[in-house]
PDB file of C-alpha atoms in Angstrom:
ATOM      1  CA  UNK B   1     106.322  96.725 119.563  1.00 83.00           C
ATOM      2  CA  UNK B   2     106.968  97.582 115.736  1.00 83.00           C
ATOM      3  CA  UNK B   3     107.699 100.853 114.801  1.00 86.00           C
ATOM      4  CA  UNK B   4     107.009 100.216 111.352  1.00 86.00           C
ATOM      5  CA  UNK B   5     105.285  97.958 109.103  1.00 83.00           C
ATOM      6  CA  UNK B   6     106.062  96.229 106.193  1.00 85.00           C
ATOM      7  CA  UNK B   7     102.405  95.429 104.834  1.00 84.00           C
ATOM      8  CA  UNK B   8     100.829  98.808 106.132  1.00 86.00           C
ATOM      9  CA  UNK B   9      99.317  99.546 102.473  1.00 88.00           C
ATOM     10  CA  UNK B  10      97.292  96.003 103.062  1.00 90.00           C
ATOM     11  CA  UNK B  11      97.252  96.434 106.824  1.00 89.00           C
ATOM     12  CA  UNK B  12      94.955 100.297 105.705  1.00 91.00           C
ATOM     13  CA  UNK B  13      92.819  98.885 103.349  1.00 93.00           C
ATOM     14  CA  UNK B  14      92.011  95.814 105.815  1.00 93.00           C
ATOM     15  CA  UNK B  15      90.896  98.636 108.526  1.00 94.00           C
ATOM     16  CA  UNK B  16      88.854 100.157 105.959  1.00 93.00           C
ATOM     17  CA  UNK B  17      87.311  96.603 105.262  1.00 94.00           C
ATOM     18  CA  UNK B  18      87.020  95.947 108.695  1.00 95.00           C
ATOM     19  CA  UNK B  19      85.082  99.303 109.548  1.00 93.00           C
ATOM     20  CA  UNK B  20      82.593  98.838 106.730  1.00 93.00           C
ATOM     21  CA  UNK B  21      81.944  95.124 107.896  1.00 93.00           C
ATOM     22  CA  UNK B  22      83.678  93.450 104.726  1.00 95.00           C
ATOM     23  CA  UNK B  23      85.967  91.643 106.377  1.00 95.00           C
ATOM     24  CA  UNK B  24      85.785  88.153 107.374  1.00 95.00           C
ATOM     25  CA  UNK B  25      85.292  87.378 111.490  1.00 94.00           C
ATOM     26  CA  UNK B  26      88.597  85.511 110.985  1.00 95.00           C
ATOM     27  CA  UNK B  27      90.379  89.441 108.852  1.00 94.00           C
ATOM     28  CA  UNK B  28      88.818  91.303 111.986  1.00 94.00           C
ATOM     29  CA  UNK B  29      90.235  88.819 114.920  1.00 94.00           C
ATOM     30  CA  UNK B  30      92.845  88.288 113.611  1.00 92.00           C
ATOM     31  CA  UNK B  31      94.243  91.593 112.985  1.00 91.00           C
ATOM     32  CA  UNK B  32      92.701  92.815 115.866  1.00 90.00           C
ATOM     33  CA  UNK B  33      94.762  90.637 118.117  1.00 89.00           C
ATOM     34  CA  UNK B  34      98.214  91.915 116.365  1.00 86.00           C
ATOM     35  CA  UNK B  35      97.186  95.600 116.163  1.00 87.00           C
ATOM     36  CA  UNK B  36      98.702  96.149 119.370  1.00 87.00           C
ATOM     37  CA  UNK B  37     102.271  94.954 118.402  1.00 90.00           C
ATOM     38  CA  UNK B  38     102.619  97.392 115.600  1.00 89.00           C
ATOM     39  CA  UNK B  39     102.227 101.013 116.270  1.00 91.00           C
ATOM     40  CA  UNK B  40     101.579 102.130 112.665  1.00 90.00           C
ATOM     41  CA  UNK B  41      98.353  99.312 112.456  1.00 90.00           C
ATOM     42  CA  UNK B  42      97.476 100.627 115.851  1.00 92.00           C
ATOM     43  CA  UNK B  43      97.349 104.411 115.018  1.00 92.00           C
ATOM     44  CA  UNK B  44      95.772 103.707 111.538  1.00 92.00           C
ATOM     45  CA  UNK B  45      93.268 101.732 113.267  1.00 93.00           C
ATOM     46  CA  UNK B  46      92.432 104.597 115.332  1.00 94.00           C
ATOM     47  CA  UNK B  47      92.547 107.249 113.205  1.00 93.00           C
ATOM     48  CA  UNK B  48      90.084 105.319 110.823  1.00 93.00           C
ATOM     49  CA  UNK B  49      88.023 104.595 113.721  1.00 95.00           C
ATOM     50  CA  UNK B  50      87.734 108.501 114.707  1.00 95.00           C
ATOM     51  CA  UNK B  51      87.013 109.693 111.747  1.00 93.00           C
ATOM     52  CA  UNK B  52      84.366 107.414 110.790  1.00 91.00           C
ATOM     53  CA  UNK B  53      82.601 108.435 114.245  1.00 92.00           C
ATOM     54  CA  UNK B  54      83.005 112.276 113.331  1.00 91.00           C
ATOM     55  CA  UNK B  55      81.900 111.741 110.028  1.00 89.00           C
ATOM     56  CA  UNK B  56      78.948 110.002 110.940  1.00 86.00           C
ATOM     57  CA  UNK B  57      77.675 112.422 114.004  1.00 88.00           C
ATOM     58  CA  UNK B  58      78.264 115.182 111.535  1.00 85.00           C
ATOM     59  CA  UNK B  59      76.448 114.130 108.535  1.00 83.00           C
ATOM     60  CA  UNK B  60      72.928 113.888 109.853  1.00 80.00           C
ATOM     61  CA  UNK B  61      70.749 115.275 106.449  1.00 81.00           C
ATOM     62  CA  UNK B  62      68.815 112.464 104.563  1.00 84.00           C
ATOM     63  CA  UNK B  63      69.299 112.720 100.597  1.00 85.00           C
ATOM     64  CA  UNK B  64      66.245 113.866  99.747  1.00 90.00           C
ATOM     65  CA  UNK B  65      63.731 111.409  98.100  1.00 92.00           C
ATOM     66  CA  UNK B  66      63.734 113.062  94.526  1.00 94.00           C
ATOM     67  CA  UNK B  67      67.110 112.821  94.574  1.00 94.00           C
ATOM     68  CA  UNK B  68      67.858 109.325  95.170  1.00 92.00           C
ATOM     69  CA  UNK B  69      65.343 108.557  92.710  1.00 95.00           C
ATOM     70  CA  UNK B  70      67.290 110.393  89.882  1.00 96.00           C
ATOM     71  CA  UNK B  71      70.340 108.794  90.873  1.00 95.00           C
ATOM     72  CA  UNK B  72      68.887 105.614  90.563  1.00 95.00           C
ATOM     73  CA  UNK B  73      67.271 105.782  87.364  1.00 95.00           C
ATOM     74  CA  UNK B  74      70.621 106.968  85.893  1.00 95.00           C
ATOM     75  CA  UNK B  75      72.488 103.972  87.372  1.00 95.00           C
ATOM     76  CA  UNK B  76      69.721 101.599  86.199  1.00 94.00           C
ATOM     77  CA  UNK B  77      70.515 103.272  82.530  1.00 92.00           C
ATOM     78  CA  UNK B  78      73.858 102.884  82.896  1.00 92.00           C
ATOM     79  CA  UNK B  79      74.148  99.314  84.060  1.00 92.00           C
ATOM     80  CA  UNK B  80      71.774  98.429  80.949  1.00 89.00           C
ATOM     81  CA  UNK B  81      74.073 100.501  78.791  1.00 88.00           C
ATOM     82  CA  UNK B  82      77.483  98.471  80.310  1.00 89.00           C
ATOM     83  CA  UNK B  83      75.544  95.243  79.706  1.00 88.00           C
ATOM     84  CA  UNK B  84      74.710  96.288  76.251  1.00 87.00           C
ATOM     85  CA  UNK B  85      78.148  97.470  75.537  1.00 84.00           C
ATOM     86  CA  UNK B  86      80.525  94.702  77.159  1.00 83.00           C
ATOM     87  CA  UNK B  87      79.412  91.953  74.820  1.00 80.00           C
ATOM     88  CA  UNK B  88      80.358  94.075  71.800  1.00 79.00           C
ATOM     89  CA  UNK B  89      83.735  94.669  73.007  1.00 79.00           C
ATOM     90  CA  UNK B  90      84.445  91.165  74.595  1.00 72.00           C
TER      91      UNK B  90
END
């Protein structure tokens, strides 16, 4: 077993990709079936994996309605806004 690893940087941000179902079946498989063989893939897989769960039993409140509708009229503004401002620039 490896006691370190020379991608871990990639091997992280895989996990994270992995976890928030971005990465391919053939990403997850595969680095699921090496995880085992390298201990710092292994514990950063189940670190991630840990706090994820904790983080997701512990954060039960909804953001309220009002809220999420001003956030997403300010997005919407700024999107147009980007769009508006790219071509100018480009």
């Amino acid at each position: 077993m490896k006691k370190s690893c020379e991608h871990q940087k990639d091997c992280m941000k895989l996990i994270q990709r992995i976890l928030d179902k971005e990465a391919s079946p053939e990403e997850e498989a595969a680095f699921l079936a090496n995880k085992d063989q390298c201990i710092p893939c292994q514990e950063g897989y189940e670190l991630e994996t840990t706090l994820k769960k904790a983080i997701k039993e512990k954060c039960t409140a909804k953001c309220p309605d009002e809220l999420f509708a001003r956030i997403k009229e300010k997005l919407f503004l700024l999107i147009i806004l980007i769009s508006i401002l790219i071509p100018l620039f480009c």
